[in-house]
PDB file of C-alpha atoms in Angstrom:
ATOM      1  CA  MET A  13       0.014  -0.014  -0.018  1.00 76.00           C
ATOM      2  CA  LEU A  14       2.787   2.405   0.911  1.00 79.00           C
ATOM      3  CA  GLU A  15       4.607   1.763  -2.336  1.00 83.00           C
ATOM      4  CA  SER A  16       1.344   2.348  -4.227  1.00 86.00           C
ATOM      5  CA  LEU A  17       1.042   5.706  -2.537  1.00 87.00           C
ATOM      6  CA  TRP A  18       4.630   6.466  -3.379  1.00 89.00           C
ATOM      7  CA  GLU A  19       4.191   5.618  -7.063  1.00 90.00           C
ATOM      8  CA  LYS A  20       1.234   8.007  -7.264  1.00 92.00           C
ATOM      9  CA  ARG A  21       2.911  10.777  -5.167  1.00 93.00           C
ATOM     10  CA  LEU A  22       2.987  13.483  -7.818  1.00 95.00           C
ATOM     11  CA  PHE A  23      -0.697  13.079  -8.597  1.00 96.00           C
ATOM     12  CA  LEU A  24      -1.601  12.874  -4.914  1.00 96.00           C
ATOM     13  CA  ILE A  25       0.441  15.906  -3.863  1.00 96.00           C
ATOM     14  CA  THR A  26      -0.971  17.992  -6.736  1.00 97.00           C
ATOM     15  CA  ALA A  27      -4.529  16.921  -5.940  1.00 97.00           C
ATOM     16  CA  CYS A  28      -4.062  17.593  -2.216  1.00 97.00           C
ATOM     17  CA  PHE A  29      -2.785  21.120  -2.754  1.00 97.00           C
ATOM     18  CA  SER A  30      -5.537  21.810  -5.299  1.00 98.00           C
ATOM     19  CA  ILE A  31      -8.176  20.750  -2.786  1.00 97.00           C
ATOM     20  CA  ILE A  32      -6.514  22.780  -0.014  1.00 97.00           C
ATOM     21  CA  VAL A  33      -6.689  25.904  -2.133  1.00 97.00           C
ATOM     22  CA  PHE A  34     -10.342  25.190  -2.962  1.00 97.00           C
ATOM     23  CA  LEU A  35     -11.255  24.607   0.711  1.00 96.00           C
ATOM     24  CA  LEU A  36      -9.550  27.776   1.818  1.00 94.00           C
ATOM     25  CA  ALA A  37     -11.333  29.665  -0.950  1.00 94.00           C
ATOM     26  CA  ILE A  38     -14.773  28.518   0.104  1.00 92.00           C
ATOM     27  CA  LEU A  39     -14.142  29.002   3.858  1.00 90.00           C
ATOM     28  CA  PRO A  40     -16.713  31.547   5.067  1.00 87.00           C
ATOM     29  CA  PRO A  41     -15.418  34.767   6.648  1.00 83.00           C
ATOM     30  CA  GLU A  42     -15.409  34.643  10.474  1.00 76.00           C
ATOM     31  CA  ALA A  43     -17.211  37.221  12.508  1.00 71.00           C
ATOM     32  CA  ARG A  44     -14.094  38.820  14.079  1.00 76.00           C
ATOM     33  CA  LEU A  45     -11.320  37.804  11.669  1.00 76.00           C
ATOM     34  CA  GLY A  46     -13.224  38.049   8.408  1.00 83.00           C
ATOM     35  CA  SER A  47     -11.363  36.538   5.482  1.00 84.00           C
ATOM     36  CA  LYS A  48      -8.203  36.429   7.557  1.00 85.00           C
ATOM     37  CA  VAL A  49      -9.613  33.249   9.184  1.00 86.00           C
ATOM     38  CA  ARG A  50      -8.091  31.458   6.160  1.00 90.00           C
ATOM     39  CA  LEU A  51      -4.612  32.306   7.409  1.00 91.00           C
ATOM     40  CA  VAL A  52      -5.463  30.862  10.825  1.00 89.00           C
ATOM     41  CA  TYR A  53      -6.763  27.587   9.355  1.00 91.00           C
ATOM     42  CA  PHE A  54      -3.738  27.257   7.047  1.00 94.00           C
ATOM     43  CA  HIS A  55      -1.390  27.788   9.996  1.00 92.00           C
ATOM     44  CA  ALA A  56      -3.330  25.613  12.444  1.00 91.00           C
ATOM     45  CA  SER A  57      -3.591  22.622  10.100  1.00 94.00           C
ATOM     46  CA  ILE A  58       0.153  22.610   9.580  1.00 95.00           C
ATOM     47  CA  ALA A  59       0.849  23.041  13.325  1.00 93.00           C
ATOM     48  CA  GLU A  60      -1.461  20.059  14.075  1.00 93.00           C
ATOM     49  CA  ASN A  61       0.494  17.927  11.588  1.00 96.00           C
ATOM     50  CA  ALA A  62       3.823  18.927  13.090  1.00 96.00           C
ATOM     51  CA  ILE A  63       2.600  17.580  16.435  1.00 95.00           C
ATOM     52  CA  VAL A  64       1.166  14.439  14.863  1.00 96.00           C
ATOM     53  CA  PHE A  65       4.527  13.712  13.263  1.00 98.00           C
ATOM     54  CA  PHE A  66       6.406  14.310  16.549  1.00 97.00           C
ATOM     55  CA  LEU A  67       3.994  11.811  18.118  1.00 97.00           C
ATOM     56  CA  MET A  68       4.499   9.311  15.319  1.00 98.00           C
ATOM     57  CA  ALA A  69       8.265   9.675  15.769  1.00 98.00           C
ATOM     58  CA  ALA A  70       7.835   8.996  19.496  1.00 98.00           C
ATOM     59  CA  ALA A  71       5.636   5.936  18.788  1.00 97.00           C
ATOM     60  CA  LEU A  72       8.128   4.436  16.348  1.00 97.00           C
ATOM     61  CA  ALA A  73      10.957   5.166  18.779  1.00 97.00           C
ATOM     62  CA  ILE A  74       9.044   3.194  21.453  1.00 97.00           C
ATOM     63  CA  ILE A  75       8.613   0.373  18.920  1.00 97.00           C
ATOM     64  CA  TYR A  76      12.364   0.490  18.343  1.00 96.00           C
ATOM     65  CA  PHE A  77      13.053   0.099  22.051  1.00 95.00           C
ATOM     66  CA  THR A  78      10.743  -2.895  22.254  1.00 94.00           C
ATOM     67  CA  SER A  79      11.683  -4.644  18.990  1.00 92.00           C
ATOM     68  CA  GLY A  80      15.235  -3.473  18.349  1.00 88.00           C
ATOM     69  CA  ARG A  81      14.382  -3.100  14.651  1.00 91.00           C
ATOM     70  CA  GLU A  82      16.581  -0.543  12.907  1.00 92.00           C
ATOM     71  CA  ARG A  83      13.794   0.131  10.393  1.00 93.00           C
ATOM     72  CA  SER A  84      11.575   1.407  13.225  1.00 96.00           C
ATOM     73  CA  PHE A  85      14.297   3.798  14.322  1.00 96.00           C
ATOM     74  CA  LEU A  86      14.777   5.131  10.798  1.00 95.00           C
ATOM     75  CA  ARG A  87      11.008   5.634  10.440  1.00 96.00           C
ATOM     76  CA  ALA A  88      11.081   7.533  13.753  1.00 97.00           C
ATOM     77  CA  LYS A  89      13.859   9.683  12.469  1.00 97.00           C
ATOM     78  CA  SER A  90      12.068  10.435   9.226  1.00 97.00           C
ATOM     79  CA  PHE A  91       8.875  11.362  11.081  1.00 98.00           C
ATOM     80  CA  PHE A  92      10.817  13.632  13.447  1.00 98.00           C
ATOM     81  CA  LEU A  93      12.536  15.439  10.586  1.00 97.00           C
ATOM     82  CA  VAL A  94       9.203  16.141   8.880  1.00 98.00           C
ATOM     83  CA  GLY A  95       7.674  17.284  12.167  1.00 97.00           C
ATOM     84  CA  PHE A  96      10.730  19.490  12.753  1.00 98.00           C
ATOM     85  CA  TYR A  97      10.491  21.171   9.317  1.00 97.00           C
ATOM     86  CA  LEU A  98       6.730  21.617   9.728  1.00 97.00           C
ATOM     87  CA  TRP A  99       7.251  23.176  13.133  1.00 96.00           C
ATOM     88  CA  ILE A 100       9.686  25.713  11.691  1.00 96.00           C
ATOM     89  CA  PHE A 101       7.198  26.530   8.935  1.00 96.00           C
ATOM     90  CA  GLN A 102       4.259  26.956  11.377  1.00 93.00           C
ATOM     91  CA  THR A 103       6.330  29.163  13.650  1.00 93.00           C
ATOM     92  CA  ILE A 104       7.029  31.453  10.749  1.00 92.00           C
ATOM     93  CA  LEU A 105       3.350  31.429   9.739  1.00 92.00           C
ATOM     94  CA  GLY A 106       2.310  32.050  13.299  1.00 88.00           C
ATOM     95  CA  GLY A 107       4.472  35.168  13.410  1.00 87.00           C
ATOM     96  CA  LEU A 108       3.169  36.388  10.061  1.00 89.00           C
ATOM     97  CA  ASN A 109      -0.415  35.830  11.232  1.00 85.00           C
ATOM     98  CA  MET A 110       0.231  37.878  14.378  1.00 83.00           C
ATOM     99  CA  LYS A 111       1.508  40.743  12.337  1.00 83.00           C
ATOM    100  CA  ILE A 112      -1.271  40.630   9.729  1.00 85.00           C
ATOM    101  CA  ILE A 113      -4.162  40.017  12.111  1.00 78.00           C
ATOM    102  CA  TRP A 114      -3.189  41.926  15.268  1.00 75.00           C
ATOM    103  CA  GLY A 115      -0.417  44.184  13.931  1.00 75.00           C
ATOM    104  CA  GLU A 116       2.242  43.037  16.369  1.00 74.00           C
ATOM    105  CA  PHE A 117       4.445  40.071  17.176  1.00 72.00           C
ATOM    106  CA  PHE A 118       3.177  38.802  20.540  1.00 69.00           C
ATOM    107  CA  TRP A 119       5.933  36.340  21.317  1.00 68.00           C
ATOM    108  CA  THR A 120       5.229  36.596  25.051  1.00 72.00           C
ATOM    109  CA  GLU A 121       1.717  35.177  24.510  1.00 74.00           C
ATOM    110  CA  PRO A 122       1.701  31.781  26.332  1.00 78.00           C
ATOM    111  CA  LYS A 123       0.966  29.572  23.367  1.00 79.00           C
ATOM    112  CA  ALA A 124       3.459  31.480  21.129  1.00 81.00           C
ATOM    113  CA  LYS A 125       6.093  31.306  23.869  1.00 84.00           C
ATOM    114  CA  MET A 126       5.597  27.574  24.278  1.00 88.00           C
ATOM    115  CA  GLY A 127       5.855  27.174  20.525  1.00 88.00           C
ATOM    116  CA  LEU A 128       9.266  28.841  20.586  1.00 91.00           C
ATOM    117  CA  VAL A 129      10.414  26.557  23.465  1.00 92.00           C
ATOM    118  CA  LEU A 130       9.354  23.527  21.441  1.00 94.00           C
ATOM    119  CA  LEU A 131      11.141  24.968  18.440  1.00 95.00           C
ATOM    120  CA  LEU A 132      14.307  25.334  20.456  1.00 96.00           C
ATOM    121  CA  LEU A 133      13.996  21.744  21.752  1.00 96.00           C
ATOM    122  CA  SER A 134      13.417  20.424  18.272  1.00 96.00           C
ATOM    123  CA  VAL A 135      16.470  22.311  16.960  1.00 97.00           C
ATOM    124  CA  ILE A 136      18.624  20.744  19.697  1.00 97.00           C
ATOM    125  CA  ILE A 137      17.308  17.262  18.826  1.00 97.00           C
ATOM    126  CA  TYR A 138      17.757  17.910  15.132  1.00 96.00           C
ATOM    127  CA  ILE A 139      21.421  18.739  15.732  1.00 95.00           C
ATOM    128  CA  PHE A 140      21.847  15.542  17.679  1.00 94.00           C
ATOM    129  CA  SER A 141      20.099  13.653  14.814  1.00 91.00           C
ATOM    130  CA  GLU A 142      22.587  15.091  12.306  1.00 88.00           C
ATOM    131  CA  PHE A 143      25.750  14.383  14.288  1.00 88.00           C
ATOM    132  CA  LEU A 144      24.940  11.482  16.580  1.00 87.00           C
ATOM    133  CA  SER A 145      24.451   7.902  15.371  1.00 84.00           C
ATOM    134  CA  VAL A 146      23.407   6.217  18.638  1.00 92.00           C
ATOM    135  CA  ALA A 147      19.871   5.038  17.898  1.00 94.00           C
ATOM    136  CA  SER A 148      18.906   4.504  21.563  1.00 95.00           C
ATOM    137  CA  ILE A 149      19.797   8.073  22.542  1.00 95.00           C
ATOM    138  CA  LEU A 150      18.061   9.572  19.488  1.00 97.00           C
ATOM    139  CA  SER A 151      14.978   7.427  20.085  1.00 96.00           C
ATOM    140  CA  ALA A 152      14.793   8.718  23.657  1.00 97.00           C
ATOM    141  CA  LEU A 153      15.024  12.257  22.352  1.00 97.00           C
ATOM    142  CA  TYR A 154      12.215  11.618  19.836  1.00 97.00           C
ATOM    143  CA  ILE A 155      10.061  10.339  22.664  1.00 97.00           C
ATOM    144  CA  LEU A 156      10.920  13.442  24.707  1.00 97.00           C
ATOM    145  CA  MET A 157       9.891  15.661  21.794  1.00 97.00           C
ATOM    146  CA  GLY A 158       6.611  13.909  21.272  1.00 96.00           C
ATOM    147  CA  ALA A 159       5.711  14.111  24.955  1.00 96.00           C
ATOM    148  CA  SER A 160       6.803  17.755  25.238  1.00 94.00           C
ATOM    149  CA  SER A 161       4.765  18.831  22.244  1.00 92.00           C
ATOM    150  CA  VAL A 162       1.555  17.376  23.775  1.00 90.00           C
ATOM    151  CA  VAL A 163       2.103  18.293  27.398  1.00 86.00           C
ATOM    152  CA  GLY A 164       3.520  21.753  26.598  1.00 79.00           C
ATOM    153  CA  LEU A 165       0.665  22.897  24.401  1.00 77.00           C
ATOM    154  CA  ALA A 166      -2.109  21.062  26.313  1.00 73.00           C
ATOM    155  CA  PHE A 167      -1.244  22.784  29.603  1.00 69.00           C
ATOM    156  CA  THR A 168      -0.430  26.248  28.229  1.00 66.00           C
ATOM    157  CA  SER A 169      -3.084  28.946  28.853  1.00 54.00           C
ATOM    158  CA  ASP A 170      -4.757  30.751  25.974  1.00 54.00           C
ATOM    159  CA  VAL A 171      -4.667  34.525  25.471  1.00 47.00           C
ATOM    160  CA  PHE A 172      -4.821  35.403  21.825  1.00 48.00           C
ATOM    161  CA  HIS A 173      -5.578  31.761  20.937  1.00 48.00           C
ATOM    162  CA  PRO A 174      -9.288  31.276  21.717  1.00 49.00           C
ATOM    163  CA  LYS A 175      -9.994  28.070  23.634  1.00 50.00           C
ATOM    164  CA  ASN A 176     -11.208  25.380  21.245  1.00 50.00           C
ATOM    165  CA  ALA A 177     -11.777  28.058  18.616  1.00 51.00           C
ATOM    166  CA  ILE A 178     -12.467  25.615  15.783  1.00 60.00           C
ATOM    167  CA  PHE A 179     -14.467  22.793  17.292  1.00 51.00           C
ATOM    168  CA  GLY A 180     -16.140  25.165  19.718  1.00 52.00           C
ATOM    169  CA  SER A 181     -17.601  27.097  16.807  1.00 58.00           C
ATOM    170  CA  ASP A 182     -21.322  26.820  15.952  1.00 63.00           C
ATOM    171  CA  VAL A 183     -20.462  26.852  12.219  1.00 68.00           C
ATOM    172  CA  PHE A 184     -20.322  23.245  11.103  1.00 78.00           C
ATOM    173  CA  ILE A 185     -18.435  23.889   7.875  1.00 86.00           C
ATOM    174  CA  TYR A 186     -15.518  25.317   9.862  1.00 86.00           C
ATOM    175  CA  LYS A 187     -15.049  21.956  11.650  1.00 87.00           C
ATOM    176  CA  VAL A 188     -15.392  19.888   8.436  1.00 92.00           C
ATOM    177  CA  ILE A 189     -12.944  22.077   6.447  1.00 93.00           C
ATOM    178  CA  PHE A 190     -10.391  22.057   9.268  1.00 93.00           C
ATOM    179  CA  ILE A 191     -10.496  18.251   9.480  1.00 94.00           C
ATOM    180  CA  LEU A 192     -10.145  17.969   5.726  1.00 96.00           C
ATOM    181  CA  LEU A 193      -7.183  20.427   5.717  1.00 96.00           C
ATOM    182  CA  VAL A 194      -5.407  18.460   8.450  1.00 96.00           C
ATOM    183  CA  ALA A 195      -6.001  15.198   6.604  1.00 97.00           C
ATOM    184  CA  LEU A 196      -4.732  16.588   3.284  1.00 97.00           C
ATOM    185  CA  PHE A 197      -1.635  18.094   4.828  1.00 97.00           C
ATOM    186  CA  PHE A 198      -1.079  14.803   6.571  1.00 98.00           C
ATOM    187  CA  LEU A 199      -1.029  12.918   3.307  1.00 97.00           C
ATOM    188  CA  ILE A 200       1.398  15.403   1.827  1.00 97.00           C
ATOM    189  CA  SER A 201       3.635  15.277   4.864  1.00 97.00           C
ATOM    190  CA  PHE A 202       3.496  11.454   4.995  1.00 97.00           C
ATOM    191  CA  LEU A 203       4.634  11.230   1.393  1.00 97.00           C
ATOM    192  CA  TRP A 204       7.377  13.734   2.343  1.00 96.00           C
ATOM    193  CA  SER A 205       8.403  11.453   5.205  1.00 96.00           C
ATOM    194  CA  MET A 206       8.586   8.511   2.800  1.00 95.00           C
ATOM    195  CA  SER A 207      11.035  10.511   0.660  1.00 95.00           C
ATOM    196  CA  VAL A 208      13.091  11.330   3.836  1.00 96.00           C
ATOM    197  CA  PHE A 209      13.008   7.652   4.910  1.00 95.00           C
ATOM    198  CA  LYS A 210      14.236   6.484   1.521  1.00 93.00           C
ATOM    199  CA  SER A 211      17.021   9.024   1.584  1.00 92.00           C
ATOM    200  CA  ILE A 212      18.106   7.897   5.083  1.00 91.00           C
ATOM    201  CA  THR A 213      17.991   4.240   4.235  1.00 89.00           C
ATOM    202  CA  SER A 214      20.024   4.785   1.032  1.00 84.00           C
ATOM    203  CA  LYS A 215      22.734   6.549   3.060  1.00 76.00           C
ATOM    204  CA  GLN A 216      22.704   3.705   5.564  1.00 71.00           C
ATOM    205  CA  LYS A 217      23.492   1.170   2.824  1.00 63.00           C
ATOM    206  CA  LYS A 218      26.513   3.103   1.569  1.00 58.00           C
TER     207      LYS A 218
END
């Protein structure tokens, strides 16, 4: 199944991005944000995927510890790297959204501050991933990243980020479109992780 996805990757990625553009185009303006709500949904769907991939990396790292399979570790590494790049991208988008929507960069806002802490942690782990080859240490770091991303954001208070802004909305289409955006970005990111995995495994064989 995975190879079938890989073989159709160009079609799937093109289709996913086309549907994403369509969904953002039909997203109704929000009462307070107006059409700028599209920026929030674009940013949020990428941020959600970054966390998902950090968690997937943690899960595969746990499997590596229990099975000892090198393939599980390499999958964990590929998932972490995709999560890391997504987190960088969502951090940049978050900053741009602050400037466009509120006119300032509110980096002291709790969720934004926690996002920067997670970015710093992910950068440190990325550096270890590039220069350290001890799978057990890296796997432990991937588990740390996954746990930190969930715990850090779940227990950080909201100021500019409304609590449960998407699923707490009375507008049903907002919820549907967000779920679809997350799913589409997930497929794109998963195909990306397959490319990273193939690159890592090819280097291992040399």
